[in-house]
mmCIF file of C-alpha atoms in Angstrom:
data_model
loop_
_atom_site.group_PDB
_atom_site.id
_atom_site.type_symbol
_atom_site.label_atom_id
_atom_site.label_comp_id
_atom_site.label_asym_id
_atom_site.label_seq_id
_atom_site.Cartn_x
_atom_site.Cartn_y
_atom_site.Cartn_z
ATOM 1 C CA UNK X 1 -141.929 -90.371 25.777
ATOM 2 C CA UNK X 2 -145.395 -88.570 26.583
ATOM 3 C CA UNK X 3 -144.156 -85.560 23.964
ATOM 4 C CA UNK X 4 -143.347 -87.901 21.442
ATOM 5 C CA UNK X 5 -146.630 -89.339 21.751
ATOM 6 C CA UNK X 6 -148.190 -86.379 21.344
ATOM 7 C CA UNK X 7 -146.815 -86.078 18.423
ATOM 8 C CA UNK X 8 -147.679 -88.942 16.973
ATOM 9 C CA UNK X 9 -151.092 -88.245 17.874
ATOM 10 C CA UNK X 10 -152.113 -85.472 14.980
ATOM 11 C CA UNK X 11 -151.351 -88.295 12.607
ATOM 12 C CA UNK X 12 -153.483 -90.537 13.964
ATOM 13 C CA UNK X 13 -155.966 -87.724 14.561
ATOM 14 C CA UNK X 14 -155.540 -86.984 10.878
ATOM 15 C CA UNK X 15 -156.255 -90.406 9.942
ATOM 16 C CA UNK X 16 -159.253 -90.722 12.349
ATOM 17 C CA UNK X 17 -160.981 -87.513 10.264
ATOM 18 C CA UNK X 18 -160.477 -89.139 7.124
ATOM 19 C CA UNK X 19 -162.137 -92.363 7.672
ATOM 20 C CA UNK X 20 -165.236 -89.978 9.810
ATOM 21 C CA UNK X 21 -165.856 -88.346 5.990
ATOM 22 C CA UNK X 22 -165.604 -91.285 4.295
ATOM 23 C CA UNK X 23 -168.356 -93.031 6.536
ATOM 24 C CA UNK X 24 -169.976 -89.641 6.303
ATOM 25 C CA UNK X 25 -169.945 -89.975 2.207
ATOM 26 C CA UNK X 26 -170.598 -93.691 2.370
ATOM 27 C CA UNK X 27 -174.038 -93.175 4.564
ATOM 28 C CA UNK X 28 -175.085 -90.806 2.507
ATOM 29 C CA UNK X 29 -175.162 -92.726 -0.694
ATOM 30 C CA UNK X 30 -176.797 -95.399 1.189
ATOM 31 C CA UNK X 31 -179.575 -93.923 3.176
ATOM 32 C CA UNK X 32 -180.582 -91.905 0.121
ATOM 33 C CA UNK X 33 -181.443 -95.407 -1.422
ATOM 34 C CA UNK X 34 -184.078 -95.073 1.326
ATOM 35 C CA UNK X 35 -184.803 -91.753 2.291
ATOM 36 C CA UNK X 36 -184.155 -90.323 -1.274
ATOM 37 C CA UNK X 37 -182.060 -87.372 -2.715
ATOM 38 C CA UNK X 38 -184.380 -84.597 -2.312
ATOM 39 C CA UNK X 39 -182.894 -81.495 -0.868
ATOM 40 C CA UNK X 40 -184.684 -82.012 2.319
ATOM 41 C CA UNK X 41 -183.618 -85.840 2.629
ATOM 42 C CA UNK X 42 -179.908 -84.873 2.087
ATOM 43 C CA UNK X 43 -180.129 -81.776 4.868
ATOM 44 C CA UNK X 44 -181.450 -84.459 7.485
ATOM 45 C CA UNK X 45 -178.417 -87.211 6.914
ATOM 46 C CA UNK X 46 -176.510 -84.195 7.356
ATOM 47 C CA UNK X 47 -178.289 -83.069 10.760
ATOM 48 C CA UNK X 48 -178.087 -85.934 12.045
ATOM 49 C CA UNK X 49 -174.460 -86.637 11.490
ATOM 50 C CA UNK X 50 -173.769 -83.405 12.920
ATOM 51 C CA UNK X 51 -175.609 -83.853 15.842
ATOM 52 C CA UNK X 52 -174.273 -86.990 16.971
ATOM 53 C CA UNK X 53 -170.749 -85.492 16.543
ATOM 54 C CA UNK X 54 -172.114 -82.512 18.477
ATOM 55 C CA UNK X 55 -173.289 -85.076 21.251
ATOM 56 C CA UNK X 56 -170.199 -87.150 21.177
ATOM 57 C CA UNK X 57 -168.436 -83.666 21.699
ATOM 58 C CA UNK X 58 -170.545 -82.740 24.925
ATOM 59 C CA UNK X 59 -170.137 -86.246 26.190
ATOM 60 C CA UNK X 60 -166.646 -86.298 25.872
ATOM 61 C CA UNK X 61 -165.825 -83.350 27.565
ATOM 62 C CA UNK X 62 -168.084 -83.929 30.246
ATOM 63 C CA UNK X 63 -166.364 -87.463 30.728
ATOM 64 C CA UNK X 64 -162.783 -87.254 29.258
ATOM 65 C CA UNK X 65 -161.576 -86.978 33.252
ATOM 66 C CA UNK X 66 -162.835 -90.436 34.454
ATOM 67 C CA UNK X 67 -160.636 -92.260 31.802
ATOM 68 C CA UNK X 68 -156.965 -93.060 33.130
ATOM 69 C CA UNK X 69 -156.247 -93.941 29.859
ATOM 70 C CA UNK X 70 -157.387 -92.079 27.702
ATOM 71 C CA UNK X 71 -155.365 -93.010 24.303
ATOM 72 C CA UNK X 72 -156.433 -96.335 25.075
ATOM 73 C CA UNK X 73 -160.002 -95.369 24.924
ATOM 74 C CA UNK X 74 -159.579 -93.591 22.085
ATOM 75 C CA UNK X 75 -158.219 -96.667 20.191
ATOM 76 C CA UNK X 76 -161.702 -98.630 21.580
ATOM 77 C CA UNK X 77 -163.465 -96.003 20.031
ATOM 78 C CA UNK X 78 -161.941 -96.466 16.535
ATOM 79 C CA UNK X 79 -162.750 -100.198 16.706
ATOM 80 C CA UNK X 80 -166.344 -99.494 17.777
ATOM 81 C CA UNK X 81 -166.312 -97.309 14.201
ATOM 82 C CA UNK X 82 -165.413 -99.391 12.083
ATOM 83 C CA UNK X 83 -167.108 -102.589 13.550
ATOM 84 C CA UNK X 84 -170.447 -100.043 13.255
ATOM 85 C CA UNK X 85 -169.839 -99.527 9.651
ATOM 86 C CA UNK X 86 -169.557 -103.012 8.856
ATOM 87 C CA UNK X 87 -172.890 -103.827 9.802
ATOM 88 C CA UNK X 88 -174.477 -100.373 9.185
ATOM 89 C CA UNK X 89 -175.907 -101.660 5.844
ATOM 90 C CA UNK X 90 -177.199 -104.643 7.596
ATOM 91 C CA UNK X 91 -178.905 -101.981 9.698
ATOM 92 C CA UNK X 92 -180.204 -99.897 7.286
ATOM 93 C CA UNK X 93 -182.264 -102.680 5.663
ATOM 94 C CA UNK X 94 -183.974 -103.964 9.036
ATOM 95 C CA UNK X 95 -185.270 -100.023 8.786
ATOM 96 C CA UNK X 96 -186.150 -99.472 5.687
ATOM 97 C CA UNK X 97 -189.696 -101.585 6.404
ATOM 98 C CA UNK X 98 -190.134 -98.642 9.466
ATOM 99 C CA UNK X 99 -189.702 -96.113 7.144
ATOM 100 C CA UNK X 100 -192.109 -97.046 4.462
ATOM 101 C CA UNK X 101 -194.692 -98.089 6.880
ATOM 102 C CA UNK X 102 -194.762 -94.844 8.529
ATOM 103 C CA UNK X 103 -195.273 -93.065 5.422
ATOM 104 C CA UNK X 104 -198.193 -96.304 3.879
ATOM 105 C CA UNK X 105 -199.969 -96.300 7.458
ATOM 106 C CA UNK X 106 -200.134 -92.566 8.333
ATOM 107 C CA UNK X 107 -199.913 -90.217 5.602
ATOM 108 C CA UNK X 108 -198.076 -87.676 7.170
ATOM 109 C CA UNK X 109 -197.270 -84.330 6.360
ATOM 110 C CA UNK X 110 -194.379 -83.325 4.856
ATOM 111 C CA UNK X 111 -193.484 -81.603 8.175
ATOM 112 C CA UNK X 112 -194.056 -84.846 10.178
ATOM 113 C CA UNK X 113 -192.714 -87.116 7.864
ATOM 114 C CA UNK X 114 -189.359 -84.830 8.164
ATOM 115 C CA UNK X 115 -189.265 -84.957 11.782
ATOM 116 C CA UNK X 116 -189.474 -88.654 11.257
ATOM 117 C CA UNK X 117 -187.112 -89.103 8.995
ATOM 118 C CA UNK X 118 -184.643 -87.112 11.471
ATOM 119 C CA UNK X 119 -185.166 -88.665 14.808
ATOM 120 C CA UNK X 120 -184.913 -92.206 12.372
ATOM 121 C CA UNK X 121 -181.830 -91.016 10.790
ATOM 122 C CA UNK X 122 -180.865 -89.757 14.642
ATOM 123 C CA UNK X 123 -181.224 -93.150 16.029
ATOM 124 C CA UNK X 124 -179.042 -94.986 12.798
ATOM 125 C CA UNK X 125 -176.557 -92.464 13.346
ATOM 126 C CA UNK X 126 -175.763 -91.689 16.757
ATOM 127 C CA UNK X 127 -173.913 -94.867 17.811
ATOM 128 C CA UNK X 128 -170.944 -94.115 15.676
ATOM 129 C CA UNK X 129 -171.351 -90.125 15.269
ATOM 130 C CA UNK X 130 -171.289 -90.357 19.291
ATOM 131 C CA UNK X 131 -168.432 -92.012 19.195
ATOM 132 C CA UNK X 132 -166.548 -89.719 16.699
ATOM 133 C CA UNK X 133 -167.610 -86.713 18.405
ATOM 134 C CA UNK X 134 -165.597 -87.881 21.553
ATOM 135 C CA UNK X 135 -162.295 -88.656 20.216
ATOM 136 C CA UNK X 136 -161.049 -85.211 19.945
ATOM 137 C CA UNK X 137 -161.804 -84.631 23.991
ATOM 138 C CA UNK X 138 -160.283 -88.146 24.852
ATOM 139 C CA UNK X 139 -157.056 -87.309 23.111
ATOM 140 C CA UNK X 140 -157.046 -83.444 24.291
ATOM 141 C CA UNK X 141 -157.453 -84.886 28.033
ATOM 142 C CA UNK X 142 -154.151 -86.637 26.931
ATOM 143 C CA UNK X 143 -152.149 -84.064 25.217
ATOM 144 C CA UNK X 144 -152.783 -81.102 27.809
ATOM 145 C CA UNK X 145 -151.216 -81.684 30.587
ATOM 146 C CA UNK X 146 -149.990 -77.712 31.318
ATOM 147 C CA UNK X 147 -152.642 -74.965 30.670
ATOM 148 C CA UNK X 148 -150.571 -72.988 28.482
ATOM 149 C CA UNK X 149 -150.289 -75.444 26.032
ATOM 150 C CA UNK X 150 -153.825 -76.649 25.751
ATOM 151 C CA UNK X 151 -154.799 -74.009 22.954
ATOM 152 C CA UNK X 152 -151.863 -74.918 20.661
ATOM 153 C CA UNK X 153 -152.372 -78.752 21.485
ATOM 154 C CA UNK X 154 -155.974 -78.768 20.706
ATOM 155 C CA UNK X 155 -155.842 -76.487 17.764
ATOM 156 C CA UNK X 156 -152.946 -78.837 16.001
ATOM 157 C CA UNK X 157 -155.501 -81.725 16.958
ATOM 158 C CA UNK X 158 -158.741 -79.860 15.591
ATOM 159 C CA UNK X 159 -156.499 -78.718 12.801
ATOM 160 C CA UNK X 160 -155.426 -82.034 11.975
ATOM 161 C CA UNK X 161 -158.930 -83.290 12.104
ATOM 162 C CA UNK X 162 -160.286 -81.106 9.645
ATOM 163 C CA UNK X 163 -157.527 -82.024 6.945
ATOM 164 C CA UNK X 164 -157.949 -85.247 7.720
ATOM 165 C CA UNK X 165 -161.266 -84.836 6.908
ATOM 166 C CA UNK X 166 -161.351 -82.539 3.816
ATOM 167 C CA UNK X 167 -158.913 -85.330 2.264
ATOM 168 C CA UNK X 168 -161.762 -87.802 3.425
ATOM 169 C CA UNK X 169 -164.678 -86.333 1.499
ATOM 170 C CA UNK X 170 -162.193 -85.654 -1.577
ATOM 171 C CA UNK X 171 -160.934 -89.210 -1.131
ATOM 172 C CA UNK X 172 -164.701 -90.921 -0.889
ATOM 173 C CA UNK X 173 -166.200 -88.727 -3.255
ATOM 174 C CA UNK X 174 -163.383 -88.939 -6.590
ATOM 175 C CA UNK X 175 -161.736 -92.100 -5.878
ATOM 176 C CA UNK X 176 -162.972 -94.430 -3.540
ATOM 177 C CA UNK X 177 -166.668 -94.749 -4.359
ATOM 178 C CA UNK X 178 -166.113 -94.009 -8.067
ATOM 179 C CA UNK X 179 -163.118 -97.020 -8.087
ATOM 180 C CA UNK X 180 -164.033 -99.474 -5.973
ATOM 181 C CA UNK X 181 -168.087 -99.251 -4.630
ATOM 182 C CA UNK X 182 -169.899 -98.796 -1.310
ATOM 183 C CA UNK X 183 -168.840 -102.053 -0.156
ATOM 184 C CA UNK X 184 -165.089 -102.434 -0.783
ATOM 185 C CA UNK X 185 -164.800 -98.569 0.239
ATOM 186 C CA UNK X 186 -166.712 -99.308 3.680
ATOM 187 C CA UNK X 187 -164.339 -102.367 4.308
ATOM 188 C CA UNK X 188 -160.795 -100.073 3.345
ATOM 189 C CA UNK X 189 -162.124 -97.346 5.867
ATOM 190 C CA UNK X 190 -162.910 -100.126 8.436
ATOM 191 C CA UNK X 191 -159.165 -101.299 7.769
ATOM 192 C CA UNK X 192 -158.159 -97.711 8.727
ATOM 193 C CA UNK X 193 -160.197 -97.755 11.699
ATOM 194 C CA UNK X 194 -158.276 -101.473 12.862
ATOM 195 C CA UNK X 195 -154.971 -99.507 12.085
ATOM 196 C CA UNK X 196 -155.898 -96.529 13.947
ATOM 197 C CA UNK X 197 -157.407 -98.798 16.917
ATOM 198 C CA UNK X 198 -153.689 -101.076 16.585
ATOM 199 C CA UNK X 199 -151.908 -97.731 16.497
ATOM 200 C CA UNK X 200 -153.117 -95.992 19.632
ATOM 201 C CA UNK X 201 -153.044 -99.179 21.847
ATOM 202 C CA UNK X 202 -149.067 -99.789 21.016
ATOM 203 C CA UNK X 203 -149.008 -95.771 21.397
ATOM 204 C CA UNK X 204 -150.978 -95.999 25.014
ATOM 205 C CA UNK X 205 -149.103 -99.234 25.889
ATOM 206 C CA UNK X 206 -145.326 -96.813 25.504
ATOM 207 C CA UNK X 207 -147.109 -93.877 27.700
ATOM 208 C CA UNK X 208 -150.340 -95.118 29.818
ATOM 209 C CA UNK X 209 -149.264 -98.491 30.967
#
């Protein structure tokens, strides 16, 4: 049962990377309503996405030990995604009146202002980029249970991942946003997250319970 699970785990890892690129896409489009389009702007949605993955990453290493189940929390993780990017533009409005006043009250320089705009963009971001960033440890704790196997394991996993996400970005970028809006493609990826988070508790339930 625990190598079929495994298995069935670069699916749902595969899945997982799609709906991170989506969310990845969709935030962008949004927070440059805000933050604007300018090369700069763009480069700091992208640092801080990256960095909370990074984090996320660090975290889940560090951590992935202490969780008995770790499938399990992998599937809480997913739910904590999508339920973030429900409300993220929700967010993103309460901070929007931060922003501007920043720039109205202090003048900065474009230097400051850029570091603002970062640890801003830092703080929006992290909760869910933190989040994404760990799955991939959680999952690995899971899947490598003899050291020989770990590097194929992971790799298939990281592997994957990164399909699952370049089919994301495609997906976002010349279908979804283009078809359907911000708003209906934010609720589909959510869906995928509830899937994913249904999925991996009745996969933990066959193996962890």
């Amino acid at each position: 049962r625990r190598e079929r699970a495994i298995r069935w785990l670069v699916p749902l890892f595969l899945s997982s990377g799609a709906t991170s690129l989506v969310y990845e896409t969709v935030w962008e489009r949004q927070l440059h309503l805000i933050f604007g389009t300018s090369q700069v702007a763009v480069s700091t949605v992208l640092a801080a996405f990256m960095t909370g993955l990074a984090l996320g990453g660090f975290g889940g290493a560090k951590w992935a030990d202490k969780f008995d189940r770790p499938i399990k929390a992998y599937a809480i993780l997913e739910f904590l995604i999508g339920l973030y990017a429900l409300i993220f533009p929700w967010i993103v409005d309460a901070v929007a009146p931060i922003y501007l006043g920043f720039h109205q009250s202090f003048s900065p320089s474009p230097t400051t202002f850029a570091t603002f705009q970062f640890f801003l963009l830092g703080v929006l971001l992290l909760p869910p980029t933190f989040c994404m960033g760990m799955t991939l440890p959680l999952l690995s704790r899971f899947a490598t249970t003899e050291t020989q196997d770990a590097g194929t394991r992971i790799g298939t996993l990281y592997g994957a991942n990164t399909i699952g996400a370049v089919l994301g970005v495609g997906s976002a970028g010349f279908f979804l946003l283009p078809t359907f809006g911000l708003s209906a493609t934010t609720w589909i990826a959510a869906s995928a997250n509830l899937a994913l988070c249904i999925g991996a508790l009745a996969l933990s339930n066959t193996v962890e319970a």
